[in-house]
PDB file of C-alpha atoms in Angstrom:
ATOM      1  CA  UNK A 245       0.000   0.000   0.000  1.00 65.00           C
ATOM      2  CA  UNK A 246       1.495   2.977  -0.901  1.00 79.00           C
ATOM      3  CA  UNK A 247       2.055   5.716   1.942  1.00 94.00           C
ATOM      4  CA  UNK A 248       0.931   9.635   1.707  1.00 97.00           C
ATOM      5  CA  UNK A 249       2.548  11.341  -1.172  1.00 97.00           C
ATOM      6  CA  UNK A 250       3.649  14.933  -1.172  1.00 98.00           C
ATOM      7  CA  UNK A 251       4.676  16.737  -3.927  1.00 97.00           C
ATOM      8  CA  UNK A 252       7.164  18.790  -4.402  1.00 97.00           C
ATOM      9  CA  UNK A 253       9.813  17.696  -2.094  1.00 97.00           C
ATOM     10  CA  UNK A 254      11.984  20.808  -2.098  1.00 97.00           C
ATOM     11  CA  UNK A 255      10.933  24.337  -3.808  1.00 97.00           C
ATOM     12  CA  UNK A 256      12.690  27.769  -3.590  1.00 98.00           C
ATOM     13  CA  UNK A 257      10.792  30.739  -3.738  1.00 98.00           C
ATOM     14  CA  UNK A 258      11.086  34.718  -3.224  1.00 98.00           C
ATOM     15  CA  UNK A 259       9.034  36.456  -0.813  1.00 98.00           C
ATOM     16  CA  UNK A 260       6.111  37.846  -1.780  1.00 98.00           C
ATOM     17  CA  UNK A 261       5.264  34.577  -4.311  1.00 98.00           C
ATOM     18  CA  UNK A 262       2.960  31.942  -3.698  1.00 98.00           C
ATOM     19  CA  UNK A 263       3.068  28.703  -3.497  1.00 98.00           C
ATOM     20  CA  UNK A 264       0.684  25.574  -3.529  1.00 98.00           C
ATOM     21  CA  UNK A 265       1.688  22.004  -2.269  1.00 98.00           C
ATOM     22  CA  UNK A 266       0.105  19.086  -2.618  1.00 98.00           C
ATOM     23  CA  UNK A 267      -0.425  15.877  -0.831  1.00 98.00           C
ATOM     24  CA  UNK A 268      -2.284  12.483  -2.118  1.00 98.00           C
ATOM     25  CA  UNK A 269      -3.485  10.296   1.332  1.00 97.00           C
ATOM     26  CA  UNK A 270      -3.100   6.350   1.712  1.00 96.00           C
ATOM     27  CA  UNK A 271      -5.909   4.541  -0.405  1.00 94.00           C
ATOM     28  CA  UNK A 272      -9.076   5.032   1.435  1.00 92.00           C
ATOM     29  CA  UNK A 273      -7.937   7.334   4.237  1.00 93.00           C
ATOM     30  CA  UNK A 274     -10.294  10.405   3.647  1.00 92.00           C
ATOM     31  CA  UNK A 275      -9.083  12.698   6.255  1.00 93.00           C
ATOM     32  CA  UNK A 276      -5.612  14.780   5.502  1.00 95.00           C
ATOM     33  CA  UNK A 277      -3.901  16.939   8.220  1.00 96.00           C
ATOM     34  CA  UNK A 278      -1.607  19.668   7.402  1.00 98.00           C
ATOM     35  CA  UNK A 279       1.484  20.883   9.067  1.00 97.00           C
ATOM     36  CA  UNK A 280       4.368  23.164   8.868  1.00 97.00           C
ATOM     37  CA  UNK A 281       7.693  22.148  11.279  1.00 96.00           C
ATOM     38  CA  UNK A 282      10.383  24.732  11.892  1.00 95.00           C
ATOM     39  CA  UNK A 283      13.446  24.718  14.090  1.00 91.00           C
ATOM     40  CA  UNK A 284      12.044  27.526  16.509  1.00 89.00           C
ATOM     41  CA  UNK A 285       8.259  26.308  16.549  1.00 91.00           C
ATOM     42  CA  UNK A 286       8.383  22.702  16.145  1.00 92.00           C
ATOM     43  CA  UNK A 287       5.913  21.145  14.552  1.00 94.00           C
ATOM     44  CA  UNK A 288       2.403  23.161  14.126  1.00 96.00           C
ATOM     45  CA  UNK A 289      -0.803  22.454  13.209  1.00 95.00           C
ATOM     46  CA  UNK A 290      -2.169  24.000   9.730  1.00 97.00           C
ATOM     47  CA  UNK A 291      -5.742  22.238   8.974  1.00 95.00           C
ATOM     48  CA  UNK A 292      -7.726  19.676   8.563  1.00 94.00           C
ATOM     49  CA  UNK A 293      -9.796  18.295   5.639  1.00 94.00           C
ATOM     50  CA  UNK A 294     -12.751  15.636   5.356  1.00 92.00           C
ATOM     51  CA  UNK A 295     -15.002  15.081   2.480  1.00 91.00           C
ATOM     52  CA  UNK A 296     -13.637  18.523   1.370  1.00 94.00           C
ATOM     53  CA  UNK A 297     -14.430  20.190   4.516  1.00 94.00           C
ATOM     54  CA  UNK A 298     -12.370  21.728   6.593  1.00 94.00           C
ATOM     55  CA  UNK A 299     -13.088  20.381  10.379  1.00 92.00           C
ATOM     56  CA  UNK A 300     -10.481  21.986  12.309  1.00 91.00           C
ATOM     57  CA  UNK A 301      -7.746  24.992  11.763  1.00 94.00           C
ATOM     58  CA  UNK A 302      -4.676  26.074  13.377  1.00 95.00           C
ATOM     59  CA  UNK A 303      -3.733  29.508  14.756  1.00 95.00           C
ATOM     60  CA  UNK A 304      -1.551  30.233  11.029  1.00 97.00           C
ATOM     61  CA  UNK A 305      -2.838  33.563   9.381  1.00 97.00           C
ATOM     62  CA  UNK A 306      -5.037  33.378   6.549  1.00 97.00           C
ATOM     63  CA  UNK A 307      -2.306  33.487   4.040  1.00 98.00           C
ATOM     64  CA  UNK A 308      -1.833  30.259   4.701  1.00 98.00           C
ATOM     65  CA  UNK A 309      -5.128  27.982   2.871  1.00 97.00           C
ATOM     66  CA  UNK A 310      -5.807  24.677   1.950  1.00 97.00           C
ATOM     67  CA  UNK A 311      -8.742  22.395  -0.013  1.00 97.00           C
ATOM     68  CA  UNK A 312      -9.274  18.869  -0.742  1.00 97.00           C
ATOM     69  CA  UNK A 313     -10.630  16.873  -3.595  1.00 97.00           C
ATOM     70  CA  UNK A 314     -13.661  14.525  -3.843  1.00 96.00           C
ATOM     71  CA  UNK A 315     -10.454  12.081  -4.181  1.00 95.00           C
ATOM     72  CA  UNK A 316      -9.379  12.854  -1.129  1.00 95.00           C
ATOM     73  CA  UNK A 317      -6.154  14.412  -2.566  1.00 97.00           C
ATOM     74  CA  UNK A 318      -5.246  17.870  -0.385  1.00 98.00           C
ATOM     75  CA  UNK A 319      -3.470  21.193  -1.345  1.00 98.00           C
ATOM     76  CA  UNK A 320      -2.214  24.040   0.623  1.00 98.00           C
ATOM     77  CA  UNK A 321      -1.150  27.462  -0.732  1.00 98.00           C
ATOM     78  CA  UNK A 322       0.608  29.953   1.186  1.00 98.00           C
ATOM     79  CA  UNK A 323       0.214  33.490  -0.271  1.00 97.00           C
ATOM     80  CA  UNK A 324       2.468  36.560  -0.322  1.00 97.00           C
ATOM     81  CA  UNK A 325       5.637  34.292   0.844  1.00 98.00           C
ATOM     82  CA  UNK A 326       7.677  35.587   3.623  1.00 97.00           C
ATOM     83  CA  UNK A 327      11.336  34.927   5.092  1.00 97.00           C
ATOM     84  CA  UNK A 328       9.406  33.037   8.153  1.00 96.00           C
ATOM     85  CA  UNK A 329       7.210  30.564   6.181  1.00 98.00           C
ATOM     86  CA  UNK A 330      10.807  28.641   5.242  1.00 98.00           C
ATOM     87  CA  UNK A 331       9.594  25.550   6.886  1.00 97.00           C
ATOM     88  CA  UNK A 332       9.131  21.477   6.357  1.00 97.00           C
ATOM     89  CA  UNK A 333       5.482  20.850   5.461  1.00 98.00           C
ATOM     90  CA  UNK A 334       3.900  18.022   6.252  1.00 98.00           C
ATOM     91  CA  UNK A 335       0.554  16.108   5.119  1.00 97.00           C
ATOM     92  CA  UNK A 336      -0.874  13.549   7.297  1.00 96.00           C
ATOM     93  CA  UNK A 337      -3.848  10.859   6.391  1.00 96.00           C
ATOM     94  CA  UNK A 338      -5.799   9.387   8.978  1.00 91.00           C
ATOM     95  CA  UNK A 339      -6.645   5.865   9.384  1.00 77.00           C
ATOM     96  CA  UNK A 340     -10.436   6.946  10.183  1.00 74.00           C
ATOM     97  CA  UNK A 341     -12.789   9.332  11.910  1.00 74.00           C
ATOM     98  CA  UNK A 342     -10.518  11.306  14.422  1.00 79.00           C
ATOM     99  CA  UNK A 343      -8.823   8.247  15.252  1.00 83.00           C
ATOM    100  CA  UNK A 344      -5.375  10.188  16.222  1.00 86.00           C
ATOM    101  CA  UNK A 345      -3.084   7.743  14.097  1.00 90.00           C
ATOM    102  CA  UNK A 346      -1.794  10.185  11.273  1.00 93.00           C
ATOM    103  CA  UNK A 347       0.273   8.644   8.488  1.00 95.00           C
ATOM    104  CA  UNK A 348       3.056  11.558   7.846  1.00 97.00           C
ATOM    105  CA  UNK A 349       4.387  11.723   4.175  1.00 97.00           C
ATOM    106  CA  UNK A 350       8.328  12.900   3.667  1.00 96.00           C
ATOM    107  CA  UNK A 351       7.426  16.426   3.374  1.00 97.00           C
ATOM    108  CA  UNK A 352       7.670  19.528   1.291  1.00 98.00           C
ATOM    109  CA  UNK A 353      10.871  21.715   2.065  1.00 97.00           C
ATOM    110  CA  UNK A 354      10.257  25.225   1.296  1.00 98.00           C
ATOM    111  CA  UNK A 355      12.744  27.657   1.454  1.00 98.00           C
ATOM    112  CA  UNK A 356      11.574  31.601   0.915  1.00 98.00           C
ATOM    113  CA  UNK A 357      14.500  33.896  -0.402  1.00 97.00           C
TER     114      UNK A 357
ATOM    115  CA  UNK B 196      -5.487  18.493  25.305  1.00 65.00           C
ATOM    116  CA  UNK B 197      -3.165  18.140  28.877  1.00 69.00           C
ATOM    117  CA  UNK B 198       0.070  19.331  28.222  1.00 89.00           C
ATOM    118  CA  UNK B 199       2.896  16.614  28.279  1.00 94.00           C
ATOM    119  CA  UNK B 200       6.705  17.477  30.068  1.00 95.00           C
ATOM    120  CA  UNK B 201       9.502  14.476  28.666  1.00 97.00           C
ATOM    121  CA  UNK B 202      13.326  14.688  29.120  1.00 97.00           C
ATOM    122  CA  UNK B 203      15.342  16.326  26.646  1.00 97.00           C
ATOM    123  CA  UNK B 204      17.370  13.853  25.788  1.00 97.00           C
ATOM    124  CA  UNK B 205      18.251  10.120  26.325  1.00 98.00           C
ATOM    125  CA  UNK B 206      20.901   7.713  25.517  1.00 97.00           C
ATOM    126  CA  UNK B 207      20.410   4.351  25.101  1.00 96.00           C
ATOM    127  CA  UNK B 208      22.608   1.168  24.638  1.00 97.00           C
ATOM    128  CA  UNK B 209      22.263  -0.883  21.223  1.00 97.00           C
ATOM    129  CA  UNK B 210      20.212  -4.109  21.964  1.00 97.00           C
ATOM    130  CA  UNK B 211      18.962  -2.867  25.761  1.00 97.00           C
ATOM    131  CA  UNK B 212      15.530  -1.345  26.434  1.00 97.00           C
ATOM    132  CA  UNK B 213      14.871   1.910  25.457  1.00 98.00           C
ATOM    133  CA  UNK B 214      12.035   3.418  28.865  1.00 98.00           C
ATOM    134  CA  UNK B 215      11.258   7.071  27.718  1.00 98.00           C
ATOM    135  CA  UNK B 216       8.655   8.640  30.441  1.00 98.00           C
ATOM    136  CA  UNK B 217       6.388  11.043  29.851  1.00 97.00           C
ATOM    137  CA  UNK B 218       4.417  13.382  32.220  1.00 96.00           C
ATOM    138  CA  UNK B 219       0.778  14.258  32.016  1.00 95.00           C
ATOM    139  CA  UNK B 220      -0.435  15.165  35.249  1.00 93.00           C
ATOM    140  CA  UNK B 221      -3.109  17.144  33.774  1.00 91.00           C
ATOM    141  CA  UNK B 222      -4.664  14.208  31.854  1.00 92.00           C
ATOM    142  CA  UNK B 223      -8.499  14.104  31.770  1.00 88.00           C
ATOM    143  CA  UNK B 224     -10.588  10.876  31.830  1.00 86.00           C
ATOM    144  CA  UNK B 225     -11.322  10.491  27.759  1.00 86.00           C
ATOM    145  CA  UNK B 226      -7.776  12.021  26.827  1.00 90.00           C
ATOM    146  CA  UNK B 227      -5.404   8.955  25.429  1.00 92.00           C
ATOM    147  CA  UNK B 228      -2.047   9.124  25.496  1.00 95.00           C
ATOM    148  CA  UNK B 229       0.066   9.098  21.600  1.00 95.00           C
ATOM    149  CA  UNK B 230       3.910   8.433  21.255  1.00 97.00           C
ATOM    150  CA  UNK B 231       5.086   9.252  17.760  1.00 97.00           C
ATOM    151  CA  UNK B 232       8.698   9.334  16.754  1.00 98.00           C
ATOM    152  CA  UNK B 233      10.583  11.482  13.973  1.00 97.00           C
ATOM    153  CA  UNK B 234      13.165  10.415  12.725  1.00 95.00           C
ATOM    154  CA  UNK B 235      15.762  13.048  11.151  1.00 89.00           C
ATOM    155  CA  UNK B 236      14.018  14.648   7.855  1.00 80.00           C
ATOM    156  CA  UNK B 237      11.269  12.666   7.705  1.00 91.00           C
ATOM    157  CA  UNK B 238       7.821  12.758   9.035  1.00 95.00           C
ATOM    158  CA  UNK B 239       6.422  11.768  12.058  1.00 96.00           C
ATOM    159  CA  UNK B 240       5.753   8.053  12.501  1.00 96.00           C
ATOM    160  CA  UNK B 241       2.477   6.616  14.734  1.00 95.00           C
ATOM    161  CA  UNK B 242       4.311   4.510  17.111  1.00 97.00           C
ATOM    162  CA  UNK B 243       1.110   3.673  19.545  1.00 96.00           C
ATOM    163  CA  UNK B 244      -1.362   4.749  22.080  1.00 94.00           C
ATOM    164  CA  UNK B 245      -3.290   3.634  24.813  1.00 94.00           C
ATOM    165  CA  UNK B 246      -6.258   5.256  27.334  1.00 93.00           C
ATOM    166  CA  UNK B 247      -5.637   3.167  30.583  1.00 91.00           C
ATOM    167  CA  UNK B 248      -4.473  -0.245  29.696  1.00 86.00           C
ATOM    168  CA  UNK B 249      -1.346  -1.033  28.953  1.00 93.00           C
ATOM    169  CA  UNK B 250      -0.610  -1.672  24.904  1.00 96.00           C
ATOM    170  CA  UNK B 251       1.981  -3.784  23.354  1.00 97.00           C
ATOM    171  CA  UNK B 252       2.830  -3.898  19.368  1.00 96.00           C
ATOM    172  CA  UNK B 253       5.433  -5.223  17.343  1.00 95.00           C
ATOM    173  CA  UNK B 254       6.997  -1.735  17.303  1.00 95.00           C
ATOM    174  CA  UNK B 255       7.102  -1.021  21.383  1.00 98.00           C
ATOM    175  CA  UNK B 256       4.802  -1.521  24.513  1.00 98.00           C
ATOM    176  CA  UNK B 257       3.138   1.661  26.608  1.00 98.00           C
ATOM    177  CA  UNK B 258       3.003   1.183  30.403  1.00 97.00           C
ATOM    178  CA  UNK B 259       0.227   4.202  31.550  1.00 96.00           C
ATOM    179  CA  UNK B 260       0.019   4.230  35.695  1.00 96.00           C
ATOM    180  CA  UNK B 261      -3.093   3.680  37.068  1.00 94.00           C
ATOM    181  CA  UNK B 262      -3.334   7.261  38.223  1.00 94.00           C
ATOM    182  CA  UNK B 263      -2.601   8.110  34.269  1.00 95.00           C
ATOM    183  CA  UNK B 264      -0.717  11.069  35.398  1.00 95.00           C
ATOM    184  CA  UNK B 265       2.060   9.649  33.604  1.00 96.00           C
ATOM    185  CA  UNK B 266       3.507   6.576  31.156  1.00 97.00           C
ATOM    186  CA  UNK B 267       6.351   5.130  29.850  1.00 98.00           C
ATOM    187  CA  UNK B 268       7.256   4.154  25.787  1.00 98.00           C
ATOM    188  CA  UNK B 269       9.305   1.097  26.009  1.00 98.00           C
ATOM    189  CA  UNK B 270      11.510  -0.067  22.917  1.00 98.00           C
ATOM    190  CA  UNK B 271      12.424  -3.744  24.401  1.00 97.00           C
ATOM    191  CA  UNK B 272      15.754  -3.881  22.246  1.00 95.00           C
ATOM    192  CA  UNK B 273      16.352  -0.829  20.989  1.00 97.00           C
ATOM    193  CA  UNK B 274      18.330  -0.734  17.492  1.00 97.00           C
ATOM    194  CA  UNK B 275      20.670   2.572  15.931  1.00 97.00           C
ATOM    195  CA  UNK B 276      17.753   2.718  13.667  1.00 96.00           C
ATOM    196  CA  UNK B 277      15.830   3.914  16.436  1.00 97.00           C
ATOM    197  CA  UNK B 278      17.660   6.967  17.071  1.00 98.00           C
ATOM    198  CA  UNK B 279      15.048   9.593  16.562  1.00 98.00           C
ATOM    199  CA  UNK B 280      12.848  12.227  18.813  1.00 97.00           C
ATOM    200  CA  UNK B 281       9.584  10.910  20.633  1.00 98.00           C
ATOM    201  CA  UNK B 282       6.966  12.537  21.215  1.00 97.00           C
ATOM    202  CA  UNK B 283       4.467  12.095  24.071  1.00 97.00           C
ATOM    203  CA  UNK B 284       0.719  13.744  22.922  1.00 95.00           C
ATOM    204  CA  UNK B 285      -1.893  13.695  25.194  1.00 92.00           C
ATOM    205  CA  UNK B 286      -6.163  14.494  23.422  1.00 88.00           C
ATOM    206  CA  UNK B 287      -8.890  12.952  22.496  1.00 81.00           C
ATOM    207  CA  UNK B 288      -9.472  10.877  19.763  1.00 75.00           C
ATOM    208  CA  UNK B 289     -13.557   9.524  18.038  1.00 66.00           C
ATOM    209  CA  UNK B 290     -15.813  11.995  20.339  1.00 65.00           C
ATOM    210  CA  UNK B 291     -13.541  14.687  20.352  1.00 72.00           C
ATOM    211  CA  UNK B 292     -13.014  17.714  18.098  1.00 77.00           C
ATOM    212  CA  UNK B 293      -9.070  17.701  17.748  1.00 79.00           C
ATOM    213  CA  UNK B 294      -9.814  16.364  14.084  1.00 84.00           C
ATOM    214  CA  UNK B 295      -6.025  15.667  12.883  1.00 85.00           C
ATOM    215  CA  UNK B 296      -4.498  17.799  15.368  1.00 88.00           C
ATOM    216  CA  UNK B 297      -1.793  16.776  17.222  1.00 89.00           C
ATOM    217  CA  UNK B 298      -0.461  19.252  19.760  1.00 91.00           C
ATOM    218  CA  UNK B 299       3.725  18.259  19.102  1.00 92.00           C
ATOM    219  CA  UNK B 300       5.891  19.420  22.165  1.00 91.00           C
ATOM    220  CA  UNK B 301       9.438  19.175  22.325  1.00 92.00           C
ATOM    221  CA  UNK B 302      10.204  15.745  22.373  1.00 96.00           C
ATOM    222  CA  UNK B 303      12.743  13.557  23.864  1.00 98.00           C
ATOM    223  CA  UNK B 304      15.835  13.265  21.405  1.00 97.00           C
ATOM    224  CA  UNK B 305      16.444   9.291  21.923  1.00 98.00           C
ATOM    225  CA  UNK B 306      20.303   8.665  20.965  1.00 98.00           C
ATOM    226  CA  UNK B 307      21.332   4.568  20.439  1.00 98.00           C
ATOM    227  CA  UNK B 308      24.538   4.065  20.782  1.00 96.00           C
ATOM    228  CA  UNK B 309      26.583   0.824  19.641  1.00 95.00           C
TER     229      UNK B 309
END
């Protein structure tokens, strides 16, 4: 079974860009978590999405957004880039309803220049 | 969710048993407790959980006291692959409304040594 699936794994950008992420869950896990992990804050909740809802949000402003698909598959975009959204991010699938075991994919480095 | 307090950092002998405590002393009745591990760049990995009972897998075994103000992750022969940070989380899962959150402290950095 393949695991959770982020795309891309390492992307530069300038502040002031934008930038969108995306993350495919494990087969038939239909709720995906958001996260961003930096060496002063640790790891942080960003969202989370079921059925293309969003059920629960993090303290992040709102340049930071996400969606999901009816195929489960998640994206995040973070607008108007700054120096302090260089971070890991990671998606998380759930193995059912609020269950607490998350599935982490590898992550999406970004680094904001 | 409680808040959690771990040691910094741990070392641990290749092949002996890896006991990483956690404190919750905060804990409320419906809150279970999560370990998850990270091990350097990747993401977090599930390791187990438990409410009250004690749980054994084929990854590690959690020991909560009966008070549940606090528990112990145990690796029974811990390898250098399981050099990574552990995390202790404390909320409630089906019931609840943490949907995906997990609230990540610090961690305890577990080193194996050979």
């Amino acid at each position: 079974k393949a695991g959770v699936t982020q795309t891309p794994r390492y992307l530069i950008k300038t502040r002031g860009q934008q930038v969108t992420l995306s993350c495919s869950p494990i087969s038939g896990h239909r709720s995906v978590s958001w996260y961003q992990q930096t060496p002063g804050q640790g790891l942080q909740f960003l969202f989370e999405y079921f059925s293309e809802t969003q059920r629960n949000k993090g303290n992040f402003p709102g340049r930071f957004s996400g969606r999901q698909f009816s195929n489960s598959r998640s994206e995040m975009n973070v607008s108007t880039l700054e120096l302090g959204d260089s971070a890991l991010y990671l998606c998380a699938s759930e193995t059912g309803p609020n269950t607490g075991e998350l599935f982490f994919g590898e992550g999406s480095r970004l680094t904001v220049l | 969710d409680a808040k959690t307090t771990q040691p910094t950092s741990m070392d641990c002998a290749e092949g002996r048993a890896a006991n990483l405590p956690c404190n919750h002393s905060t804990i409320s009745g419906n809150e279970y407790v999560y370990w998850y591990r990270q091990i350097h760049s990747q993401g977090p990995q599930y390791i187990i959980h438990g409410l009250k009972n004690n749980e054994t897998n084929e990854m590690a075994s959690l020991i909560i006291t009966e008070d549940r103000k606090s528990s112990t992750l145990i690796l029974p022969h811990a390898t250098l692959r399981d050099t990574a940070v552990y995390y202790c989380i404390v909320r409630l899962n089906a019931g609840g409304t943490s949907y995906g959150k997990l609230t990540f402290g610090q961690g305890t950095i577990l080193t194996v040594h050979p």
